[in-house]
Coordinates of C-alpha atoms and ligand atoms in Angstrom, one line a residue:
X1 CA -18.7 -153.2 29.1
X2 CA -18.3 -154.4 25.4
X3 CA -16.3 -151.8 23.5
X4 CA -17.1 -150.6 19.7
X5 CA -14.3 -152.1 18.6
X6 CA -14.6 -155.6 20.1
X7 CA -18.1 -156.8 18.9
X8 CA -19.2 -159.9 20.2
X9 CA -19.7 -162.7 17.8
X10 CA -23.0 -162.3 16.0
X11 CA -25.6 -165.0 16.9
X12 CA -25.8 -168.4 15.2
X13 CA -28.4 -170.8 13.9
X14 CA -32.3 -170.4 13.1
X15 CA -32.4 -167.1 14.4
X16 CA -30.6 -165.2 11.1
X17 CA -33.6 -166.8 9.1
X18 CA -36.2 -164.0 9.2
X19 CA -32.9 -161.3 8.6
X20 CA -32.1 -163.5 5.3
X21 CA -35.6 -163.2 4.4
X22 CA -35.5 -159.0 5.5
X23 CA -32.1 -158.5 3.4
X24 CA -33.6 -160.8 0.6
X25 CA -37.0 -158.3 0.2
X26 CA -34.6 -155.1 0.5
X27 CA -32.0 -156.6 -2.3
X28 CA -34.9 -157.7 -4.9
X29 CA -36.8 -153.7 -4.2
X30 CA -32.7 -152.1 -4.5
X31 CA -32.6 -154.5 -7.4
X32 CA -35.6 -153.7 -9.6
X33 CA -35.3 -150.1 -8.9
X34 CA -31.5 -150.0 -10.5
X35 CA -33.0 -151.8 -13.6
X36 CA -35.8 -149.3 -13.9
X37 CA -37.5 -149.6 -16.5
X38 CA -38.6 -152.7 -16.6
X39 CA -39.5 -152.8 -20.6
X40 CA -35.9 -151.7 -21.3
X41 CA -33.9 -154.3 -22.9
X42 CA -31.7 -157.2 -20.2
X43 CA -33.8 -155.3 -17.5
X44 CA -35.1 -158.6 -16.0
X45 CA -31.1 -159.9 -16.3
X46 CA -29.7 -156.9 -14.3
X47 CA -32.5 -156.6 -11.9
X48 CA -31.4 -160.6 -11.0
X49 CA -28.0 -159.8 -10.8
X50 CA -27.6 -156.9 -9.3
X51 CA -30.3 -158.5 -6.4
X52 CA -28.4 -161.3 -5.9
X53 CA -25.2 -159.3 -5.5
X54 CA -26.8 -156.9 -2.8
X55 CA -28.3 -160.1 -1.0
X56 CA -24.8 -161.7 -0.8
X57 CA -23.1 -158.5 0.7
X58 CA -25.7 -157.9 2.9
X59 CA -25.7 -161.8 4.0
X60 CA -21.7 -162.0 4.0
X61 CA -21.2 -158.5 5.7
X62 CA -24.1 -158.8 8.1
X63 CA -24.1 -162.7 9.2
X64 CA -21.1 -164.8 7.9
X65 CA -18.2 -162.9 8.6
X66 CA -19.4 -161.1 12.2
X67 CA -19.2 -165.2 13.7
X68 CA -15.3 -165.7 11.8
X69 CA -13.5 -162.5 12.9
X70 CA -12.7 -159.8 14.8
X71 CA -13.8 -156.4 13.4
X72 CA -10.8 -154.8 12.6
X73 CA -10.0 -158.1 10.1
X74 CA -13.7 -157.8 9.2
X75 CA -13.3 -154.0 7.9
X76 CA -10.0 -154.6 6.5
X77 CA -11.9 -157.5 4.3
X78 CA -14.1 -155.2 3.4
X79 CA -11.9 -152.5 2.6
X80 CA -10.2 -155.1 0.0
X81 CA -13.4 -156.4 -1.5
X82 CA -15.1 -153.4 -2.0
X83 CA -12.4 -151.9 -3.6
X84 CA -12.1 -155.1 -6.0
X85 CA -15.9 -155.0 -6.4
X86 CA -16.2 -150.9 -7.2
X87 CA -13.1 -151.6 -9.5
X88 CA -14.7 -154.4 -11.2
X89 CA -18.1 -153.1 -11.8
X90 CA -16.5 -149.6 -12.7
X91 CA -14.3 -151.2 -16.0
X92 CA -18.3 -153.0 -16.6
X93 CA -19.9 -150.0 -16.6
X94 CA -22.1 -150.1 -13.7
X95 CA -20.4 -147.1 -11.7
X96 CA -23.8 -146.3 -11.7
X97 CA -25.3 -148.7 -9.8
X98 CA -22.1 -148.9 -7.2
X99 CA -22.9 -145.0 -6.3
X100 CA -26.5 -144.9 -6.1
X101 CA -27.4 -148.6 -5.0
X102 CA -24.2 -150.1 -3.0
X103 CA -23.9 -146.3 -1.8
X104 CA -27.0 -146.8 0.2
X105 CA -24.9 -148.7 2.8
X106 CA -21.9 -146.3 2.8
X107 CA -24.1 -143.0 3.4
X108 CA -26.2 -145.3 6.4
X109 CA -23.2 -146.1 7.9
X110 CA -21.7 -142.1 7.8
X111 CA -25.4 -141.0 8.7
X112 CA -25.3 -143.1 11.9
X113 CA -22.1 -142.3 13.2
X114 CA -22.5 -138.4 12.5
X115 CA -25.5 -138.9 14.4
X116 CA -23.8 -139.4 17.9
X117 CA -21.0 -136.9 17.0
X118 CA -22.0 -133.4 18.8
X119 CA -23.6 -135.3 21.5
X120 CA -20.3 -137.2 21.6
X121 CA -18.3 -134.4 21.6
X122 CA -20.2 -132.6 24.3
X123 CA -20.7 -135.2 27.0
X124 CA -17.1 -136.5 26.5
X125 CA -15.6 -133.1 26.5
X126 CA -17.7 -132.3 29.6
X127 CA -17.1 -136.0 31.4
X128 CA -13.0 -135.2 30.4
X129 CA -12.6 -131.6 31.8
X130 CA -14.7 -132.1 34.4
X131 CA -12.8 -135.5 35.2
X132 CA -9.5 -133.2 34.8
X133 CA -11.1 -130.8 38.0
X134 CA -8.4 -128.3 39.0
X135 CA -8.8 -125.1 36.3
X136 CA -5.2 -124.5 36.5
X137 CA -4.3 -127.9 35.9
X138 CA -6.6 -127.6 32.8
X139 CA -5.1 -124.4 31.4
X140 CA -1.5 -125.7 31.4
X141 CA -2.9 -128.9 29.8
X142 CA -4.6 -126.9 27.0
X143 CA -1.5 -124.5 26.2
X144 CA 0.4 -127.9 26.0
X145 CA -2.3 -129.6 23.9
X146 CA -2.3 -126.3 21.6
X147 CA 1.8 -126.3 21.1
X148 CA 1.4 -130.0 20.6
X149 CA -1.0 -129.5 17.7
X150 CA 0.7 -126.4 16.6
X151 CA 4.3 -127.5 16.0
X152 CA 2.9 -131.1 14.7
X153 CA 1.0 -129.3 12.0
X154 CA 4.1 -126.9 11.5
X155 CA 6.3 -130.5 10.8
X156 CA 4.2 -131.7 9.0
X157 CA 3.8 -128.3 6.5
X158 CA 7.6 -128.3 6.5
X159 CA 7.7 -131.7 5.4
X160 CA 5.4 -131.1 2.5
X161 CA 6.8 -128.0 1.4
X162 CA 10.4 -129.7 1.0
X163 CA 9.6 -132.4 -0.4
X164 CA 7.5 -130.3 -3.2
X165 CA 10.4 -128.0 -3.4
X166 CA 13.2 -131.1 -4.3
X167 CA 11.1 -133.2 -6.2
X168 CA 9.1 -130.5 -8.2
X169 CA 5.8 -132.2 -9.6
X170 CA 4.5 -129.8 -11.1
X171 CA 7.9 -128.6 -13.9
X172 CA 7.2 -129.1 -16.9
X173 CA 3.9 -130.1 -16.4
X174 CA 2.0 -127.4 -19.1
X175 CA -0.2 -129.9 -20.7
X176 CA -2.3 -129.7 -16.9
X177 CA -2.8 -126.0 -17.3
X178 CA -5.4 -125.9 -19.8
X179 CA -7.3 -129.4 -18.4
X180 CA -10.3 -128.2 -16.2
X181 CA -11.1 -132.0 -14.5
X182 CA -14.7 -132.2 -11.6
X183 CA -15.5 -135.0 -10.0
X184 CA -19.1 -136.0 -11.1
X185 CA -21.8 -135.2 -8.5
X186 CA -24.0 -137.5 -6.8
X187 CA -26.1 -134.4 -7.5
X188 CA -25.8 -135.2 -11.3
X189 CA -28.3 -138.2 -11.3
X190 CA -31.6 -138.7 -9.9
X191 CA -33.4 -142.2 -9.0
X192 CA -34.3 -144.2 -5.8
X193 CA -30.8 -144.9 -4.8
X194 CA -29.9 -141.3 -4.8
X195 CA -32.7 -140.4 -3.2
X196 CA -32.7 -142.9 -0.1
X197 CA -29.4 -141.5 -0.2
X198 CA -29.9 -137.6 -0.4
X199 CA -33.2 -137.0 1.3
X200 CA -34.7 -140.2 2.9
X201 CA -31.7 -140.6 5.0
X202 CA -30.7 -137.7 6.6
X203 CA -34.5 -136.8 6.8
X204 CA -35.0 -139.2 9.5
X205 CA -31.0 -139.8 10.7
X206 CA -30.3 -136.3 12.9
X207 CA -29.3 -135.5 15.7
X208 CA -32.3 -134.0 17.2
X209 CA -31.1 -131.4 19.5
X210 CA -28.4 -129.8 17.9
X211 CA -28.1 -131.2 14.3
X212 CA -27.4 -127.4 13.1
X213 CA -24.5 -126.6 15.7
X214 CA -21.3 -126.5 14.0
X215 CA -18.6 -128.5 16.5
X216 CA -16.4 -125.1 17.8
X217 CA -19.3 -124.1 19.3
X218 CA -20.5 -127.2 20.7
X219 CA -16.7 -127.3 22.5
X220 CA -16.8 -123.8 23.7
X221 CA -19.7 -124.5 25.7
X222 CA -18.9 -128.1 26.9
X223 CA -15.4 -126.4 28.4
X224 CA -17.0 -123.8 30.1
X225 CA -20.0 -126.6 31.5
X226 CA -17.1 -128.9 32.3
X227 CA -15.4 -126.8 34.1
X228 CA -18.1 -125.1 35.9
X229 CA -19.0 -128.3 36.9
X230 CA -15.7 -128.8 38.4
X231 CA -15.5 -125.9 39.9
X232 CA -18.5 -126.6 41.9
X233 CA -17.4 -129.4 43.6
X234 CA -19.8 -131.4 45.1
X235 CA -23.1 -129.8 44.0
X236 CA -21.6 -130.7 40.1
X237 CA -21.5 -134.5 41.1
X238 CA -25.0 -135.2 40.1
X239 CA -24.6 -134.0 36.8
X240 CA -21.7 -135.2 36.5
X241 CA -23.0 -138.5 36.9
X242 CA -25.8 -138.0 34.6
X243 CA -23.1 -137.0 32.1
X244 CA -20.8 -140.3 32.7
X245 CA -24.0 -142.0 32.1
X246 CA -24.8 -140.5 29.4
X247 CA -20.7 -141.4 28.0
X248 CA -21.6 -145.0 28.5
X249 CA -25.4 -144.8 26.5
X250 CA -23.3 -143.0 23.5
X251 CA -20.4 -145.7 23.7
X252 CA -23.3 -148.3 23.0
X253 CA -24.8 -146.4 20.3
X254 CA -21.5 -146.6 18.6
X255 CA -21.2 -150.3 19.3
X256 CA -24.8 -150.9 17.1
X257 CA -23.5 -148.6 14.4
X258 CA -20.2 -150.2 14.8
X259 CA -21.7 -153.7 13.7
X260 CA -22.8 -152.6 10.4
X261 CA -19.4 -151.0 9.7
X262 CA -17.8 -153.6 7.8
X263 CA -21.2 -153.2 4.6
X264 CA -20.4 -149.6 4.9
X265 CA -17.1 -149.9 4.7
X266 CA -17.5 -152.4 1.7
X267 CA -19.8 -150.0 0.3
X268 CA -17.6 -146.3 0.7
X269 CA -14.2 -148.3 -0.5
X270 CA -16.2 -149.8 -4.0
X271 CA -17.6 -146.3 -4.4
X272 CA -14.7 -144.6 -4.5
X273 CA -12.3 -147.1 -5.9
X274 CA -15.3 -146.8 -8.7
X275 CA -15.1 -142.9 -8.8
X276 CA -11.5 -142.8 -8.5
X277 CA -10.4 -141.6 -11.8
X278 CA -7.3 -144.1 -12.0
X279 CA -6.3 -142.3 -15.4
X280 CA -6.0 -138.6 -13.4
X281 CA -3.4 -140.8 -10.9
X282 CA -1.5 -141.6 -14.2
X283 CA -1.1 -138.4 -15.3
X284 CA -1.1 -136.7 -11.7
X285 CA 1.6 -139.7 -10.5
X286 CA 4.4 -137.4 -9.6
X287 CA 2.2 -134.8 -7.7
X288 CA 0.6 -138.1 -6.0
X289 CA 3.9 -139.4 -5.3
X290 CA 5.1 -136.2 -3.6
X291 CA 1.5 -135.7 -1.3
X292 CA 2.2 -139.5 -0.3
X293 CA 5.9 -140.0 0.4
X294 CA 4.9 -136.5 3.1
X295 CA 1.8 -138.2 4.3
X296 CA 3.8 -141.2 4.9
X297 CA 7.2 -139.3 6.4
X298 CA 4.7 -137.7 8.8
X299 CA 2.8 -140.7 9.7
X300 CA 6.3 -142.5 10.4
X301 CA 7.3 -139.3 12.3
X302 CA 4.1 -139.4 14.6
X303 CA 4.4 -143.0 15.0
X304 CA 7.7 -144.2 15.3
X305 CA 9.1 -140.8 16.8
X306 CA 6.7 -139.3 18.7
X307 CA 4.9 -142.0 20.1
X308 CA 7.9 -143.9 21.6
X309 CA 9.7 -140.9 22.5
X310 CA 7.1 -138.8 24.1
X311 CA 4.9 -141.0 25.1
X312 CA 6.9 -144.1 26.0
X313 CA 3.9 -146.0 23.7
X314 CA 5.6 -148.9 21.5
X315 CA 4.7 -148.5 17.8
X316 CA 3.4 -151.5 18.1
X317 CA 1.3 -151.0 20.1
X318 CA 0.4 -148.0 18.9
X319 CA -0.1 -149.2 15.3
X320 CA -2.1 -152.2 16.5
X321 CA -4.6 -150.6 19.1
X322 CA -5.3 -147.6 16.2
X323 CA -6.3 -150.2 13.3
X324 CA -9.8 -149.6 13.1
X325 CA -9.9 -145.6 13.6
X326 CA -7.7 -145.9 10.6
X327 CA -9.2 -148.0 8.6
X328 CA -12.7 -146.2 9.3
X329 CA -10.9 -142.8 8.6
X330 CA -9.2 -144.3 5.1
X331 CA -12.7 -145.4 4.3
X332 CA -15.0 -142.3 5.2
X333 CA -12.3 -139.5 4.6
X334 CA -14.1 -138.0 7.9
X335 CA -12.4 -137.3 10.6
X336 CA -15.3 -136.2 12.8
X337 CA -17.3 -139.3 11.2
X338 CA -14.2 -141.3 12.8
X339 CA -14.3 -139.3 16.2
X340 CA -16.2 -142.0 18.3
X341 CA -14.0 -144.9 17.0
X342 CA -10.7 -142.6 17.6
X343 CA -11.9 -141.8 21.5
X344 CA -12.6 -145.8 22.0
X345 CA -9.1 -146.8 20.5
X346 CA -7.3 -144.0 21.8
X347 CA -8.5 -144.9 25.5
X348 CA -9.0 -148.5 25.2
X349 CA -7.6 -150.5 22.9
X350 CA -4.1 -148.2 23.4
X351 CA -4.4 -147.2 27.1
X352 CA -4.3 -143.4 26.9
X353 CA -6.1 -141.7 29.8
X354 CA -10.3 -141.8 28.8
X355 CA -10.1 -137.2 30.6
X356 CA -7.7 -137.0 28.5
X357 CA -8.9 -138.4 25.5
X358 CA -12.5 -137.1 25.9
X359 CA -11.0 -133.4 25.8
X360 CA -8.4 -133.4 23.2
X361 CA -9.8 -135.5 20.4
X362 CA -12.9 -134.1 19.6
X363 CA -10.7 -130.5 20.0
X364 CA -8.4 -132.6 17.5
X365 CA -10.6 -133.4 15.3
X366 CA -11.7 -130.3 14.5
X367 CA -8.6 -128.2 14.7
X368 CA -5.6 -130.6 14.8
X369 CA -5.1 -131.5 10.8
X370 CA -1.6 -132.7 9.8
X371 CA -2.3 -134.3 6.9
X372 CA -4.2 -131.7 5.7
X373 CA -2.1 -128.8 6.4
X374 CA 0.7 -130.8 4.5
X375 CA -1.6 -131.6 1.5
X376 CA -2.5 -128.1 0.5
X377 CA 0.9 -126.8 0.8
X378 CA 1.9 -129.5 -1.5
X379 CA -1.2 -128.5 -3.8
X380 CA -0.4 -124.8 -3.9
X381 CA 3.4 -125.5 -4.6
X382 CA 2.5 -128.0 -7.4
X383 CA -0.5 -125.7 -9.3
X384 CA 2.3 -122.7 -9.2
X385 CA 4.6 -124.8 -11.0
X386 CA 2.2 -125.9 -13.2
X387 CA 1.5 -122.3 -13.8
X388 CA 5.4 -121.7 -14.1
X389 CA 4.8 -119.0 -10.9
X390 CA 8.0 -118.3 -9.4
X391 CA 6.4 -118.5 -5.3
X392 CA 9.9 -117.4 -3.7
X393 CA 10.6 -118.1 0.0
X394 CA 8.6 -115.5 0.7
X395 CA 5.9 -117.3 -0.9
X396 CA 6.7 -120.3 0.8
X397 CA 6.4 -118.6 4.1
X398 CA 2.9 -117.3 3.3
X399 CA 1.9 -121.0 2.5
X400 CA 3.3 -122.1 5.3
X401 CA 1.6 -119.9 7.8
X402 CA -1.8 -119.9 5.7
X403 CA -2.1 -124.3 5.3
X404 CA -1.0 -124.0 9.4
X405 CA -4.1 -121.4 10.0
X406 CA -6.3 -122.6 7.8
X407 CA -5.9 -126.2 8.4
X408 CA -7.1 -125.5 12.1
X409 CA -10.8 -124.0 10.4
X410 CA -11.6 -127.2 8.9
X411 CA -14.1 -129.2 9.6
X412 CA -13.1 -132.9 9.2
X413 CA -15.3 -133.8 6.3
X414 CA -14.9 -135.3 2.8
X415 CA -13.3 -132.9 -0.2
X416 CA -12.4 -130.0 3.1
X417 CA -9.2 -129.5 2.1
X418 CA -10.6 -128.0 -1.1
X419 CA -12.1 -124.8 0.2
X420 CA -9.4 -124.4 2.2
X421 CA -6.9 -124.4 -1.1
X422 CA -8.6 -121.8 -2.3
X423 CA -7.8 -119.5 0.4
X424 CA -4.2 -120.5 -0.1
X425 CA -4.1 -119.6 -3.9
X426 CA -5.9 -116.1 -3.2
X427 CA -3.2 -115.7 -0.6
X428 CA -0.4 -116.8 -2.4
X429 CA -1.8 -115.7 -6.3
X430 CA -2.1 -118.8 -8.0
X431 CA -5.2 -118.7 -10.5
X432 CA -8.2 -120.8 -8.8
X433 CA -8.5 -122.7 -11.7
X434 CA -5.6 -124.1 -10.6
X435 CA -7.9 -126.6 -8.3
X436 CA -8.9 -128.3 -11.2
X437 CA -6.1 -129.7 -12.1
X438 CA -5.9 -131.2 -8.8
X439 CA -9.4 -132.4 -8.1
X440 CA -9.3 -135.6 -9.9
X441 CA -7.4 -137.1 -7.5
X442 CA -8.5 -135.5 -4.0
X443 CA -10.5 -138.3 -3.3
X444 CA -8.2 -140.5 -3.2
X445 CA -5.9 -138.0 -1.3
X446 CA -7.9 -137.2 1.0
X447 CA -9.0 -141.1 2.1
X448 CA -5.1 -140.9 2.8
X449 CA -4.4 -137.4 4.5
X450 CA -7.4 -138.2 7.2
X451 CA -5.4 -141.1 8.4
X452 CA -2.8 -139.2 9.1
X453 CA -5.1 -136.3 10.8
X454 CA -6.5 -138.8 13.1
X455 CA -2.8 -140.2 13.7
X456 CA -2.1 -136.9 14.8
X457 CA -4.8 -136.4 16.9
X458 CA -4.8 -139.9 18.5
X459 CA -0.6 -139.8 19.1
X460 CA -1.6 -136.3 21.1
X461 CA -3.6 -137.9 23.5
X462 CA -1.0 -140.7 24.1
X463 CA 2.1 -137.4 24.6
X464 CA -0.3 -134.9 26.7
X465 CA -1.5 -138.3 28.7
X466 CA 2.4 -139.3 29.4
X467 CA 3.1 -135.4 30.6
X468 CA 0.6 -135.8 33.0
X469 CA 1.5 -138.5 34.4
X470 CA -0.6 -141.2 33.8
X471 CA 0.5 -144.9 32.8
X472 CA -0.2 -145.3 28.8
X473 CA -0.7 -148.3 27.9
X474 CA -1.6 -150.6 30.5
X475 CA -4.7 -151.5 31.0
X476 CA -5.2 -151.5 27.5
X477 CA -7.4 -153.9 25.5
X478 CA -7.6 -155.2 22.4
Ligands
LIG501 N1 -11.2 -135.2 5.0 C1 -10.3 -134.6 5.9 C2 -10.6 -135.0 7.3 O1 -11.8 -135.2 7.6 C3 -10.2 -133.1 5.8 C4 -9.6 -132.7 4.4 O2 -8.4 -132.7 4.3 O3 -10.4 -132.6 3.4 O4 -9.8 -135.0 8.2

């Protein structure tokens, strides 16, 4: 079967004709709408321009570049030229129109791979513990699945935490205190982009039959159906085999939505590049230094460590089958959003065994969050310096165990880290308007920190499947 991550070439000759013509109507409507009103003055100019940009991603994103490359060299273009483009037409003045109008493809894109998540999750958690049989088998595979995550998160903390500690961002730093910075809100502004974005979307892009479940809950059940099933032997095959199929249907639902990932890709990277607030990175550059030399320690720890060690996986390897889950985790800053594209790489494109991967990534990616954990105990540290709070080891400690507990009650969404922080200061007594003085750059931070939380799911699979006993690694595909 074709794989999300392999997408066949995209058909040639007359038969793109009547998609020009449908991308050609949808640019010239996106168009005129972002130069509303008409009477105002250069409105006919933008509407042309702006048109005739959306036409040409949606041409090149869409047609051209599916028949020249593979998809991971397709996303990483898109990852370049959307950040060029967002950068571009944010020093113009048109951060406006990258949000609301170039946003539309971004928030499709999200929207159609949340929609397969919990189904996702539930069949593949079922298929994999189920697939995994023997109960006792299962319970020593979850206690080892559990210390993995556990002391990886605790490394990873640790990591932070030092680092903070030597290269102290935040001394010295009092001109922060008193600067209150918020991202603006797509909220803020209200038009036909926003609102294909805010309500005509999701409206009609749900999961149907359990768009309100929260994923814990979802899990909890799929273990205790996946292991009934098990546990009944052979009356459980039937369902079982309804299940499997059921993997496959949802593996070709991500390969559709997996075709248009390069415009959303284009699409998330120009809108945040656009929001990024490059002047809070000036001023923040030492406390942005510190969260990124941990993020990268712990990556190179995960991958170059644990990986080859553990899991007798070559970095390589390892590096080369994972490029897409991390370039669709840099661009969407979701974790769960990059959940079906994590499970296909994982198993696939890497080798690690498909039970295996089914059960402990979408457990991962909801409670397994290294990059995360290590970014709010570098955020805490930093604010109390800022604030010239003396945090003690005793402090210390408290941030260690709170970002190590609270990191596994996050849901792996955009900005999650930031309710998360708050718990920390509360803990810890650093003043909550301390966050502000990070915000301006969490975006940025946080496209970073959820590679490194699906690098730390992804390198799990690949150690738990080695200590079972199953070959990682071959029969891999790219
Ligand atoms: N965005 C992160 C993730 O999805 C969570 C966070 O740190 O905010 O993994």
């Amino acid at each position: 079967m074709t794989s999300p991550t392999d997408t066949p070439p995209a058909p040639r000759g007359p038969r793109n004709a009547p998609l020009l013509i449908a991308f050609a109507i949808m640019a010239a409507g996106l168009g005129a709408a972002s130069a509303w009103p008409v009477n105002a003055p250069g409105a006919l100019a933008g509407a042309m321009w702006r048109a005739g940009l959306l036409f040409a991603v949606m041409a090149v994103f869409l047609v051209v570049l599916p028949r020249h490359a593979r998809l991971p060299m397709q996303i990483f273009i898109a990852m370049v030229s959307g950040g060029a483009a967002g950068w571009l037409l944010a020093r113009l003045g048109h951060e406006g129109f990258v949000s609301d109008y170039i946003g539309v493809f971004g928030a499709l894109f999200i929207l159609l791979l949340k929609v397969v998540i919990i189904p996702l999750v539930f069949v593949s958690i079922v298929c994999g513990v189920a697939g995994i049989g023997d109960p006792r088998k299962l319970g020593a595979l979850t206690v080892k699945m559990l210390g993995y995550y556990l002391v990886t998160t605790a490394v990873a903390v640790i990591i932070g935490l030092g680092l903070v500690t030597a290269i102290r961002p935040g001394v010295g730093q009092d001109a922060l205190r008193d600067q209150t910075l918020h991202a603006d809100s797509i909220e803020a502004s209200q038009n036909l982009g926003v609102m294909i974005q805010r309500d005509l979307l999701p409206a009609v892009i749900q999961n149907p039959i359990m768009a309100e479940q929260r994923p814990l809950v979802v899990i909890f059940f799929a273990l205790l159906l996946g292991a009934a099933l098990a546990a009944v032997g052979k009356d459980g095959e039937a369902a079982l085999r309804t299940f499997k199929s059921l993997d496959r249907a949802l593996i070709t639902i991500i390969l559709w939505v997996m075709a248009l990932a390069p415009i959303g890709v284009f699409a998330l990277m120009a809108r945040a590049i656009s929001e990024l607030g490059l002047q809070y990175i000036f001023t923040l550059a030492k406390y942005c230094f510190t969260v990124l030399s941990g993020l990268i320690a712990h990556f190179c720890v995960l991958v170059f460590i644990i990986c080859p060690l553990f899991a007798r996986v070559s970095p390589m390897r390892f590096l080369r089958g994972m490029t897409p889950a991390f370039e669709v985790a840099f661009s969407t800053s979701s974790s769960a959003a990059t959940l079906p594209v994590s499970i296909d790489c994982a198993a696939r494109r890497v080798g690690a065994n498909r039970n295996i991967c089914g059960f402990m990534l979408p457990v991962g990616a909801t409670i397994n969050m290294d990059g995360t954990a290590l970014y709010v105990a570098v955020a805490s540290v930093f604010v109390a310096q800022v604030y010239g709070i003396q945090i003690g080891l005793w402090g210390d400690l408290m941030i260690f165990l709170t970002a190590v507990m609270v990191s596994i009650g996050t849901a792996g969404i955009p900005g999650a880290s930031i309710g998360l922080m708050s718990i920390i200061f509360t803990t810890v007594g650093i003043p909550l308007e301390g966050l502000g003085i990070v915000l301006g750059v969490d975006r940025f931070l946080d496209m970073c920190r959820t590679v490194v939380n699906v690098t730390g799911d992804c390198a799990g699979a690949m150690v738990i499947s080695r200590s079972e006993g199953f070959p990682v690694g071959e029969g891999a595909s790219e």
